Tab-separated table of C-alpha atoms and ligand atoms in Angstrom:
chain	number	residue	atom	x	y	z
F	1475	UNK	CA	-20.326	-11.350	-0.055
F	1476	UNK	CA	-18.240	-13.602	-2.208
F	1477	UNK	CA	-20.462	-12.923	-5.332
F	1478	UNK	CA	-20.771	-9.095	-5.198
F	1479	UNK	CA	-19.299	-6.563	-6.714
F	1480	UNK	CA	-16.354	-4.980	-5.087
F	1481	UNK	CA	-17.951	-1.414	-4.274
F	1482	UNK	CA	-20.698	-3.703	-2.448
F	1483	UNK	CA	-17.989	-5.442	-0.391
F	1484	UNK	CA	-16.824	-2.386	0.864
F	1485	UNK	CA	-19.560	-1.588	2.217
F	1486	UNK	CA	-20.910	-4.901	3.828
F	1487	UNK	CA	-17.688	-6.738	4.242
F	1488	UNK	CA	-17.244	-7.512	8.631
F	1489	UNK	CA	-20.199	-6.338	9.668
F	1490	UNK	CA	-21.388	-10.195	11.186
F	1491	UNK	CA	-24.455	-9.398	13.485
F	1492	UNK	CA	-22.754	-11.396	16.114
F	1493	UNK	CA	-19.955	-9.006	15.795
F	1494	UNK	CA	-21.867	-5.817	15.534
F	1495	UNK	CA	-24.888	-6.435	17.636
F	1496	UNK	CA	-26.952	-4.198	15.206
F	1497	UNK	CA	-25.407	-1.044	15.642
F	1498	UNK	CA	-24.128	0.065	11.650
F	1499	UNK	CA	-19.964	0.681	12.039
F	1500	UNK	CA	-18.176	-2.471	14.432
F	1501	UNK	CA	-17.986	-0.862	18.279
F	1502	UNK	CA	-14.853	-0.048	19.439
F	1503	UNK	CA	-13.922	-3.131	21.851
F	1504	UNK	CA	-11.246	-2.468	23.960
F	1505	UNK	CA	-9.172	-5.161	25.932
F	1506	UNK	CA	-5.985	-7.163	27.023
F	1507	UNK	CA	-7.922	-10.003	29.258
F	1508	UNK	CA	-10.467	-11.304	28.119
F	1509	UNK	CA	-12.144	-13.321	31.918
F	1510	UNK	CA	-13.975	-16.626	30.836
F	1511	UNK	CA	-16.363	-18.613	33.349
F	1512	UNK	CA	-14.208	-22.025	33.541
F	1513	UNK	CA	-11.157	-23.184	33.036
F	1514	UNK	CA	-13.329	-25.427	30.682
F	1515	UNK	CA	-14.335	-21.948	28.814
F	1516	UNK	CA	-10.927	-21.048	28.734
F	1517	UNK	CA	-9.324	-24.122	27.119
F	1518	UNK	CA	-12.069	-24.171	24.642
F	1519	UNK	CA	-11.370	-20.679	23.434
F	1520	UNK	CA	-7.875	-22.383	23.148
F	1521	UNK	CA	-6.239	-21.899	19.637
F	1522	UNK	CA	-7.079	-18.136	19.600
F	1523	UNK	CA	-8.428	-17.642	16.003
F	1524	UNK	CA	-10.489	-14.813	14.785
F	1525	UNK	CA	-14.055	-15.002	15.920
F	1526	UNK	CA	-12.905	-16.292	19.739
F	1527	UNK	CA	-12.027	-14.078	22.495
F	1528	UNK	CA	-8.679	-15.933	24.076
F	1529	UNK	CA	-6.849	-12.394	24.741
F	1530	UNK	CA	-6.244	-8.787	23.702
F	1531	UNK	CA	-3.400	-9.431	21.259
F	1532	UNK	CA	-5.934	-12.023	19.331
F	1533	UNK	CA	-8.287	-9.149	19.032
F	1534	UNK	CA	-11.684	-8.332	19.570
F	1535	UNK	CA	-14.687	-7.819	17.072
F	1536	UNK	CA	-13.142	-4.553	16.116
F	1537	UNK	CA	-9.870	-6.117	14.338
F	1538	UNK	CA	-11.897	-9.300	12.996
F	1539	UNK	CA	-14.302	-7.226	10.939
F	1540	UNK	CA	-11.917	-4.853	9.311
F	1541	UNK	CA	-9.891	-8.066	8.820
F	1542	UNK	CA	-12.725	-10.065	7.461
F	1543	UNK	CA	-13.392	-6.885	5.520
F	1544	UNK	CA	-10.110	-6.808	3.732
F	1545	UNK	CA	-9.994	-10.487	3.323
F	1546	UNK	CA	-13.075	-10.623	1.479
F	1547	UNK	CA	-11.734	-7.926	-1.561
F	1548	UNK	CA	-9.510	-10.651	-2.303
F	1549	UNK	CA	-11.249	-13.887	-4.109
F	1550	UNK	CA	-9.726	-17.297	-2.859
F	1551	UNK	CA	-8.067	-15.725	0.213
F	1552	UNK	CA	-8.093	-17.603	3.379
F	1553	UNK	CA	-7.357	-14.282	5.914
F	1554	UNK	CA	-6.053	-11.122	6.484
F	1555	UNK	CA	-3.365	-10.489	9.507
F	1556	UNK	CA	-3.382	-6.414	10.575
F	1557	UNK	CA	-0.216	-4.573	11.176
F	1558	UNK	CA	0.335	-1.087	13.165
F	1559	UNK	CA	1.612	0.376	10.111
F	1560	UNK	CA	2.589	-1.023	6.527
F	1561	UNK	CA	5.706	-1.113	7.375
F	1562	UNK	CA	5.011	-3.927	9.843
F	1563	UNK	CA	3.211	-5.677	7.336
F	1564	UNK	CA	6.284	-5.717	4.810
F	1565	UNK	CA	8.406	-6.842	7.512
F	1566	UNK	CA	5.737	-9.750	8.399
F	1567	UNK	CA	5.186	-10.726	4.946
F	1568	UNK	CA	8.831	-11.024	4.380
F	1569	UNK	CA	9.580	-12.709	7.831
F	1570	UNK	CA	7.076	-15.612	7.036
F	1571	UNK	CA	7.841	-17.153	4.076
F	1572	UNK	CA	12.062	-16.583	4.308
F	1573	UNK	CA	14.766	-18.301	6.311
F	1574	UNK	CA	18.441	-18.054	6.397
F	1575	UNK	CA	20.242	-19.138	3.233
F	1576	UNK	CA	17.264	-17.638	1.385
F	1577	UNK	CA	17.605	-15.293	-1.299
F	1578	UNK	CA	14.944	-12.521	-2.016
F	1579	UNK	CA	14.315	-10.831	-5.664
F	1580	UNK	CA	13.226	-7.403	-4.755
F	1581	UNK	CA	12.160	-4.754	-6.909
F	1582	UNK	CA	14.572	-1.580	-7.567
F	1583	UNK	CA	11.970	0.719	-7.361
F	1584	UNK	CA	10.499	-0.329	-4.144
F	1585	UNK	CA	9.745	1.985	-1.248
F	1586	UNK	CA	13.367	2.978	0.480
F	1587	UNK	CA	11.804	1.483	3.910
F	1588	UNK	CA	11.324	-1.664	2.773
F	1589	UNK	CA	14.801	-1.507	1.249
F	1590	UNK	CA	16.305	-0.595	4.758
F	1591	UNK	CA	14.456	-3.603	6.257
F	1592	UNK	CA	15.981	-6.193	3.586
F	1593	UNK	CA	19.796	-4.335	3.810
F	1594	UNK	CA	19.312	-4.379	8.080
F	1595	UNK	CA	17.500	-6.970	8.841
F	1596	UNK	CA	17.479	-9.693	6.289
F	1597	UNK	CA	20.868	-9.222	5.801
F	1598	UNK	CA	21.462	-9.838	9.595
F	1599	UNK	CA	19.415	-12.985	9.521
F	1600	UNK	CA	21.487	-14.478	6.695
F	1601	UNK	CA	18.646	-13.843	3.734
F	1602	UNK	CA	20.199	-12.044	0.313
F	1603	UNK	CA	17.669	-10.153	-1.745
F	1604	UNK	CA	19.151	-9.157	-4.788
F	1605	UNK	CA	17.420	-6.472	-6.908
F	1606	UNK	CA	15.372	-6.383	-10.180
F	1607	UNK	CA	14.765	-3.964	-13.332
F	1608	UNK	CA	10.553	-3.292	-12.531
F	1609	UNK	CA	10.037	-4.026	-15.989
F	1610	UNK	CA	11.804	-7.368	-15.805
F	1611	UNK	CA	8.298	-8.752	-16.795
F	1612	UNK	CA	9.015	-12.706	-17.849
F	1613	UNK	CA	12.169	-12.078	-17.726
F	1614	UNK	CA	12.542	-12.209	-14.108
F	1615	UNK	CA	12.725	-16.384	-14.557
F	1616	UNK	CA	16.497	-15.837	-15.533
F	1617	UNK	CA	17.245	-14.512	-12.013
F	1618	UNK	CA	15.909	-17.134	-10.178
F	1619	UNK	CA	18.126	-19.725	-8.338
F	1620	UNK	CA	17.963	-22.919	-5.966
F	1621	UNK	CA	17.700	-20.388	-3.303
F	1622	UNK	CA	15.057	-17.789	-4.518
F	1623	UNK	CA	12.103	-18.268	-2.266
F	1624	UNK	CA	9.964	-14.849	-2.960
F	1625	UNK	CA	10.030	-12.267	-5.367
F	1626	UNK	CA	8.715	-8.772	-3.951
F	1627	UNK	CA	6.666	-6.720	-6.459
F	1628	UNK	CA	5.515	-3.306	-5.989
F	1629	UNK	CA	3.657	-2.064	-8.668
F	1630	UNK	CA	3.034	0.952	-9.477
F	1631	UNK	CA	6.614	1.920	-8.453
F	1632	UNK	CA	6.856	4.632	-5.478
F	1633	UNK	CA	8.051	7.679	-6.551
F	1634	UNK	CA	8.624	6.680	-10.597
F	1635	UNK	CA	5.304	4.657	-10.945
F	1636	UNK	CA	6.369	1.936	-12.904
F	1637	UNK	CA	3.355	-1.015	-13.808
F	1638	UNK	CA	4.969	-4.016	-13.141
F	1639	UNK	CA	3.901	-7.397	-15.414
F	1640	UNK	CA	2.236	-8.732	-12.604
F	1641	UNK	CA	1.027	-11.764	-14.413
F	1642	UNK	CA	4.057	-12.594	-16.205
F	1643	UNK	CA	6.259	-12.625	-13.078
F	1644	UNK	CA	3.286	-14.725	-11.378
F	1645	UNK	CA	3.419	-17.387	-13.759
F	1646	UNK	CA	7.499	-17.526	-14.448
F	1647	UNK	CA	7.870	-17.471	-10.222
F	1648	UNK	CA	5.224	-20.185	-10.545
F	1649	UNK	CA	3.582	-18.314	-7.775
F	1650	UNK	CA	2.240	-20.921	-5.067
F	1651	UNK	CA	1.305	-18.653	-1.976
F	1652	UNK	CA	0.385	-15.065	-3.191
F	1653	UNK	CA	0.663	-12.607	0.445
F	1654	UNK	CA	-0.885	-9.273	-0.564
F	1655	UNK	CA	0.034	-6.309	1.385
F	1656	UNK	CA	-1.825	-2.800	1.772
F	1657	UNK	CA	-0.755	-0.073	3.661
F	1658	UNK	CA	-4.132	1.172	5.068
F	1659	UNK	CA	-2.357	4.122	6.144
F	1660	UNK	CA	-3.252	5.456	2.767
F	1661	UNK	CA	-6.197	5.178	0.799
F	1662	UNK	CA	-8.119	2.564	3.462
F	1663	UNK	CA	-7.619	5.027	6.533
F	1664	UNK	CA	-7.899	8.096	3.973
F	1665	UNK	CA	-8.258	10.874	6.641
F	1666	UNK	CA	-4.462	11.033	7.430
F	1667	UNK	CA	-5.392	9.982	10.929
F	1668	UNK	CA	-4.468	6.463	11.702
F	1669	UNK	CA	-1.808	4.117	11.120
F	1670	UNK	CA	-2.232	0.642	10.024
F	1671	UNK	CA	-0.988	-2.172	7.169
F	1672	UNK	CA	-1.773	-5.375	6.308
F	1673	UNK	CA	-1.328	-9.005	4.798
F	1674	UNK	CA	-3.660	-10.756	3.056
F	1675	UNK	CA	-2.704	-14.683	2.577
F	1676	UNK	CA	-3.584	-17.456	-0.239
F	1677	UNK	CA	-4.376	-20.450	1.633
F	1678	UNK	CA	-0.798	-22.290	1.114
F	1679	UNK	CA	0.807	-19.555	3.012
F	1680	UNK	CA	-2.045	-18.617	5.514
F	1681	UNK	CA	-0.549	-20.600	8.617
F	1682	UNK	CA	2.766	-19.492	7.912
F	1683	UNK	CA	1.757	-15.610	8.020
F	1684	UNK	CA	-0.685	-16.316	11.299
F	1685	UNK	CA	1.939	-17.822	13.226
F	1686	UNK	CA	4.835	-15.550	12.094
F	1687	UNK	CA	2.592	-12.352	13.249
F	1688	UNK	CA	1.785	-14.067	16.571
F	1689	UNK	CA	5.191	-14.826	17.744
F	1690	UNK	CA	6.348	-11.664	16.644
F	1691	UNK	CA	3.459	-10.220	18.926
F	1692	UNK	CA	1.544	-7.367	16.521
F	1693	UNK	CA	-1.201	-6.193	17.093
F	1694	UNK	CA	-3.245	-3.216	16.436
F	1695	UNK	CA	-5.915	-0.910	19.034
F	1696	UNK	CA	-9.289	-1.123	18.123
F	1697	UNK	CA	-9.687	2.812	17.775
F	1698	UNK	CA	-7.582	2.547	14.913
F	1699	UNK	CA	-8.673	-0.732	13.264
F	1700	UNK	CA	-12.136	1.085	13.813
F	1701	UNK	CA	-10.835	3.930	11.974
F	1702	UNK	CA	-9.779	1.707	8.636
F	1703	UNK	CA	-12.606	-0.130	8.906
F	1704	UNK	CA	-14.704	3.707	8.450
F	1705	UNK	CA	-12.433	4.425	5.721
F	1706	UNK	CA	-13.132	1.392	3.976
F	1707	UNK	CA	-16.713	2.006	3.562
F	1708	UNK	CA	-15.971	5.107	1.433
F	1709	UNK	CA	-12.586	3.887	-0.220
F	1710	UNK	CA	-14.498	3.085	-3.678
F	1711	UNK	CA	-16.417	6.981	-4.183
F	1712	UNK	CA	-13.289	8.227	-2.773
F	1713	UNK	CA	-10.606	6.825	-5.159
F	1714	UNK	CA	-13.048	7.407	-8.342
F	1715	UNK	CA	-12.990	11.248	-7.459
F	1716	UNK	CA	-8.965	11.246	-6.398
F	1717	UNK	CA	-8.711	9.395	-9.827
F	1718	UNK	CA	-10.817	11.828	-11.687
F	1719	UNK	CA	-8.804	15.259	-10.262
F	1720	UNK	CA	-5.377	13.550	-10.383
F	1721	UNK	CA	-6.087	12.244	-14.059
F	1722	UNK	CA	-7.368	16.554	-14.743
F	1723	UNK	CA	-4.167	17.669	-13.012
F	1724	UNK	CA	-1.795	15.057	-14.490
F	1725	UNK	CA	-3.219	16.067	-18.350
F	1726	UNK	CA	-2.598	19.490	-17.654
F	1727	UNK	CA	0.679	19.446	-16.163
F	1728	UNK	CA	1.598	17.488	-19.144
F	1729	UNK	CA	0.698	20.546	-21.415
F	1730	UNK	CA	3.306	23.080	-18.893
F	1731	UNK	CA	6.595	23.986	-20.947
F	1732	UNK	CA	8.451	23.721	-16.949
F	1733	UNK	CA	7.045	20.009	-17.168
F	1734	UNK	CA	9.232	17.350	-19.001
F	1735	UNK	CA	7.274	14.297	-18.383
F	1736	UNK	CA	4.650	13.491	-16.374
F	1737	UNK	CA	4.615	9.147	-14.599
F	1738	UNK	CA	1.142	8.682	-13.990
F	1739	UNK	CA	0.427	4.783	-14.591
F	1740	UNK	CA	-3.297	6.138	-16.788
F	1741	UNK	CA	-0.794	7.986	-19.324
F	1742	UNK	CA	1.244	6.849	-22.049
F	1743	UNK	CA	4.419	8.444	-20.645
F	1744	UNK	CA	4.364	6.109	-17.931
F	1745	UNK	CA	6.873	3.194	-18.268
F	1746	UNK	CA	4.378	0.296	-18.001
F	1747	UNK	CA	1.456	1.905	-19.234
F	1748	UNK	CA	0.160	-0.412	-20.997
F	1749	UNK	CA	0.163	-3.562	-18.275
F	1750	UNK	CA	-2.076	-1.065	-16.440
F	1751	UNK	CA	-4.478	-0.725	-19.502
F	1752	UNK	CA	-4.928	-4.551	-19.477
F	1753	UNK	CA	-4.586	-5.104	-15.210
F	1754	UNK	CA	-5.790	-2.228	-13.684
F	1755	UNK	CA	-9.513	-1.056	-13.255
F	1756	UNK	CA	-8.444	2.405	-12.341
F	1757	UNK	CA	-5.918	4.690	-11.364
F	1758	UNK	CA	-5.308	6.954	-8.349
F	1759	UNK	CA	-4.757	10.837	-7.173
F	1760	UNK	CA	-0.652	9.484	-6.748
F	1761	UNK	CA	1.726	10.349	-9.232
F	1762	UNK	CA	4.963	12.280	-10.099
F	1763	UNK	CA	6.108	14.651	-12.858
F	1764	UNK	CA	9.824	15.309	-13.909
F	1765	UNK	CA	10.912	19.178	-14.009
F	1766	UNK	CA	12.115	20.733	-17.430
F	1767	UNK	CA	15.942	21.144	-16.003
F	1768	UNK	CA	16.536	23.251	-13.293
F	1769	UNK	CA	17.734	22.250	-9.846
F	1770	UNK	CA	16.938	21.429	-5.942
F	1771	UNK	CA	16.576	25.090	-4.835
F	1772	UNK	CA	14.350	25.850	-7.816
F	1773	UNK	CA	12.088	22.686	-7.114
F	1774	UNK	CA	12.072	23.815	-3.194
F	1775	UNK	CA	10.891	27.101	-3.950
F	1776	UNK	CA	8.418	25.805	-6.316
F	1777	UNK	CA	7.031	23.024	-3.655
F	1778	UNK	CA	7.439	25.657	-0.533
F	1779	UNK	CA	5.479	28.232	-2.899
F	1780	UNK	CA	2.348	26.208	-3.269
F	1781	UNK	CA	-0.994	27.738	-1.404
F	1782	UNK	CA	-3.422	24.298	-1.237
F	1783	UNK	CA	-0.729	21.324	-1.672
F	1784	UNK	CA	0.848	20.436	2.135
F	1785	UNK	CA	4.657	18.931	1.680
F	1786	UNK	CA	4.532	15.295	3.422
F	1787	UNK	CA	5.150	12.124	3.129
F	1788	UNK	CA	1.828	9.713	3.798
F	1789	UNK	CA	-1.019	10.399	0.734
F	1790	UNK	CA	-4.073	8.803	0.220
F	1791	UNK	CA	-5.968	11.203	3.050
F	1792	UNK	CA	-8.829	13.785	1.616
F	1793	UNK	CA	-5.788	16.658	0.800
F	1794	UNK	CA	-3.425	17.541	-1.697
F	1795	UNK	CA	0.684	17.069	-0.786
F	1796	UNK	CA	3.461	18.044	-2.842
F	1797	UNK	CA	6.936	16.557	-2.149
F	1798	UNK	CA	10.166	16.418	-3.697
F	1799	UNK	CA	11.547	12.816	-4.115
F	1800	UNK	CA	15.001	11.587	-5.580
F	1801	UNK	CA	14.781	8.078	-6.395
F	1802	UNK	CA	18.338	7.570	-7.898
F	1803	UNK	CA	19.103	7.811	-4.016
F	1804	UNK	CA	17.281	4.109	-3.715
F	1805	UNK	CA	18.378	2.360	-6.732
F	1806	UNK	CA	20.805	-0.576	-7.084
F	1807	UNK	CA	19.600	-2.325	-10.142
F	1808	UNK	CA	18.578	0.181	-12.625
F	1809	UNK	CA	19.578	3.750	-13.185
F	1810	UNK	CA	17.469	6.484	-12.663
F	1811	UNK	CA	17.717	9.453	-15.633
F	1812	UNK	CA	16.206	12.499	-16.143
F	1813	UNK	CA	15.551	16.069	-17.292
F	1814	UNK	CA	15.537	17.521	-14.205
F	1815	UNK	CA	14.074	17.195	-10.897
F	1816	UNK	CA	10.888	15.389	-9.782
F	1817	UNK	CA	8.218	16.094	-7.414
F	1818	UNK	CA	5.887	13.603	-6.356
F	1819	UNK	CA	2.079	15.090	-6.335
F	1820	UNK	CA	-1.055	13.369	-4.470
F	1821	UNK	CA	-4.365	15.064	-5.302
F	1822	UNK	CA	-6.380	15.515	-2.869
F	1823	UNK	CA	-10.364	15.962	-2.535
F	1824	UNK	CA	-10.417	19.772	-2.869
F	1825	UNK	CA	-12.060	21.239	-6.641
F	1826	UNK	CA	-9.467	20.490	-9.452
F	1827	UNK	CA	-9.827	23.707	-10.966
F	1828	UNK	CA	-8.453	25.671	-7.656
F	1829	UNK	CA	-5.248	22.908	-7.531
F	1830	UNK	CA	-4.606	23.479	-11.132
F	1831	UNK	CA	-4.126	27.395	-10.510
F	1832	UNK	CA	-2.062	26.852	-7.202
F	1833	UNK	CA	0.423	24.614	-9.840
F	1834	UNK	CA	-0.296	27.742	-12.320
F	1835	UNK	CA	1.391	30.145	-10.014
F	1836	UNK	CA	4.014	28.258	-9.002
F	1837	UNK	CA	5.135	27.030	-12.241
F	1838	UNK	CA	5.138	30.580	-13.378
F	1839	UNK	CA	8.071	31.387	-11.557
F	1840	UNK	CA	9.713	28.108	-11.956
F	1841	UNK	CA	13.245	28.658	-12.553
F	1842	UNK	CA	13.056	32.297	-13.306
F	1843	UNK	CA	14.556	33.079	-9.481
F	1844	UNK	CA	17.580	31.561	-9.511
H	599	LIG	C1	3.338	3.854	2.576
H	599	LIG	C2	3.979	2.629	2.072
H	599	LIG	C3	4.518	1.689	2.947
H	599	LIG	C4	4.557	1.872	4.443
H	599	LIG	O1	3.351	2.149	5.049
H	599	LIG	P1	3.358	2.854	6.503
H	599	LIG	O2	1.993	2.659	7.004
H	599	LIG	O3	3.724	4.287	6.244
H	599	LIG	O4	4.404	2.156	7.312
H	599	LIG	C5	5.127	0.567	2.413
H	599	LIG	N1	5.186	0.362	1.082
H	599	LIG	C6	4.658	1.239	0.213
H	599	LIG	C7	4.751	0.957	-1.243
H	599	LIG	C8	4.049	2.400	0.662
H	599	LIG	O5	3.542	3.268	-0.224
C-alpha cells in the first residue's frame, strides 16, 4: 500500500487475507492462550511478534491489522504498538526512550494529562521535563542540554491550538527516532464508543517502544481494536465534512460581536497559522473561540443553554460538544491572556446551518443575564 494515496490506505491498510480469511472488516479474535501442537510449535512461535500467535497479550489478527493499518499512514515506519487509551500511549512513548538523569522539553500547551504524568511520574523516576513557549520554533536548540533526550510536541495545541514548527524543531533536535502518537479515541474510533491510543515508531526507536510496551504489559481487546480499525475506514470522508462545518462555524463565530477571537489552526487569528498553511493538508471540526469579556457564570449559562452541542470532554465522535476550558490553569512556561473566557467547540456531523442557530441563540443572551 506503500505507494497509494492516503484515503486508499485507509481503506485497504490490515486487511492481509491470511488475517481476514475473506470476510471484508478483520473478525473479532478473542483470546489469552493461544494451545500449539508441540512444544516444537511452541518454541517456534517464540519471540512473539505481530503475525504469530505466542499469547493473548501479543494479540491476535484483530490488533495486528489495525496496527498494520496505522503503521502504514506513516512512510518509513517500522510498527505501530496499541494502547487502551492515549493516555497509555503518552506514557509508553515517554517511558521508552527516557531514563533517570534525563531531562524532557515538553510543550506548555500540552494536554494537562500528559502534564500530570511528567510532574507524577517522571518526576518520581528521576527524569526533569522542563517546559517550552509552542512557538519556540528553531529556537528550541537554545534549551537543549547534555541531558535533553526528547522533546514532546503537540501541535495543534489543546485547548489554544497553537501550530507548532514541526520541521524546525525536527531538524534543531536533530531528530533520530521520530515516535508518533494518536489518540484513536478521537477521530480513528469517531463514534465516541471505544477507547484506544497509539505509537507509531521510526525504525531507530522501534525495539525500544516494543519492548517498553511488553514489560509494561498493555494490551488492548479485540472488540475495541475492531472498533478503530471500523473507524479508520471512514476517518478520511469523515474529517473532510468535520473540516468543512467546523471551518462554516468557525467563520461565522468570527463575525459575532460576543466573540473576541476565534483559534482555529485554518484562520489567520490562530497563533501558528501559517506553519499549518505550509504543513498541514487540512484542518479539523476542533477548535476554540475566546468570549468578548464577561465571566464563568456567563460562559456556563451560555454552554448549559445550547440545544445540539453535548458538554464533554473526548471529540472527534459524529456529534457536536461544547466545553469550557481554562488553559492558564496548565501553563508553566508561557502566559495565557485574554479577553474573556474560552470555550472549546468540536463540530460534529449534524447540518451546519442548524449548529450555527443553536450558537445564534445562545450568544444572544450572552452576558445580558448577569
Ligand atoms: C485525547 C488526548 C489524549 C488522551 O487520549 P485518551 O484516549 O483520552 O487517553 C492525549 N493527548 C492529547 C493531545 C489528546 O487530545
Amino acid at each position: 500500500m506503500s505507494g497509494k494515496r492516503r484515503d486508499t490506505r485507509l481503506i485497504h491498510g490490515g486487511r492481509r487475507p491470511e488475517w481476514t480469511q475473506g470476510i471484508v472488516n478483520p473478525p473479532v479474535w478473542r483470546a489469552s492462550t493461544i494451545l500449539f501442537d508441540s512444544v516444537e510449535a511452541m518454541h517456534e512461535a517464540y519471540p512473539p511478534e505481530d503475525g504469530r500467535l505466542h499469547y493473548g497479550r501479543n494479540g491476535t489478527p484483530t490488533q495486528w491489522a489495525l496496527a498494520e493499518a496505522l503503521t502504514e499512514l506513516e512512510p518509513g515506519a517500522a510498527g505501530t504498538k496499541l494502547f487502551p487509551s492515549g493516555s497509555a500511549a503518552v506514557a509508553a512513548a515517554l517511558l521508552s526512550v527516557l531514563s533517570a538523569g534525563d531531562e524532557l522539553l515538553m510543550v506548555d500547551s500540552a494536554y494537562a494529562p500528559t502534564r500530570a504524568f511528567c510532574e507524577d511520574v517522571l518526576k518520581r523516576m528521576g527524569i526533569a521535563t522542563r517546559y517550552y513557549d509552542p512557538l519556540v520554533g528553531e529556537g528550541i536548540a537554545e534549551l537543549f542540554t547534555e541531558r535533553t533526550k526528547a522533546v514532546f510536541l503537540e501541535s495543534p495545541g489543546s485547548l489554544t491550538f497553537e501550530v507548532q514548527d514541526v520541521p524546525a524543531i525536527c531538524a534543531a533536535a536533530r531528530a533520530r527516532g521520530d515516535l508518533s502518537i494518536i489518540a484513536c479515541t478521537k477521530y480513528v474510533v469517531g463514534h465516541a464508543d471505544a477507547m484506544l491510543g497509539s505509537v507509531t515508531a521510526a525504525p531507530g526507536v522501534w525495539r525500544r517502544l516494543e519492548r517498553t510496551t511488553r514489560a509494561l504489559g498493555q494490551h488492548v481487546g479485540p472488540d475495541d481494536a475492531y472498533l478503530a480499525t471500523r473507524g479508520l475506514r471512514t476517518l478520511g470522508v469523515r474529517l473532510r465534512q468535520h473540516q468543512e462545518s467546523g471551518l462554516k462555524v468557525a467563520g461565522w463565530l468570527q463575525e459575532q460581536p460576543q466573540v473576541a477571537r476565534v483559534l482555529h489552526p485554518a484562520l489567520p487569528s490562530c497563533p501558528g497559522h501559517e506553519h499549518w498553511q505550509r504543513d498541514f493538508r487540512g484542518a479539523s471540526g476542533l477548535f476554540s473561540f475566546v468570549l468578548n469579556g464577561g465571566g464563568e457564570a456567563d460562559r456556563a449559562r451560555l454552554v448549559d443553554g445550547l440545544e445540539l452541542f453535548g458538554i464533554g470532554y473526548s471529540w472527534g465522535g459524529y456529534e457536536s460538544l461544547a466545553l469550557p476550558v481554562d488553559p492558564e490553569r496548565n501553563r508553566s512556561a508561557t502566559r495565557w491572556q485574554a479577553e474573556g473566557p474560552l470555550v472549546r467547540l468540536h463540530i460534529g456531523l449534524e447540518d451546519s446551518d442548524d449548529l450555527i442557530e443553536d450558537l445564534a441563540r445562545g450568544l444572544a443572551g450572552y452576558g445580558a443575564a448577569g
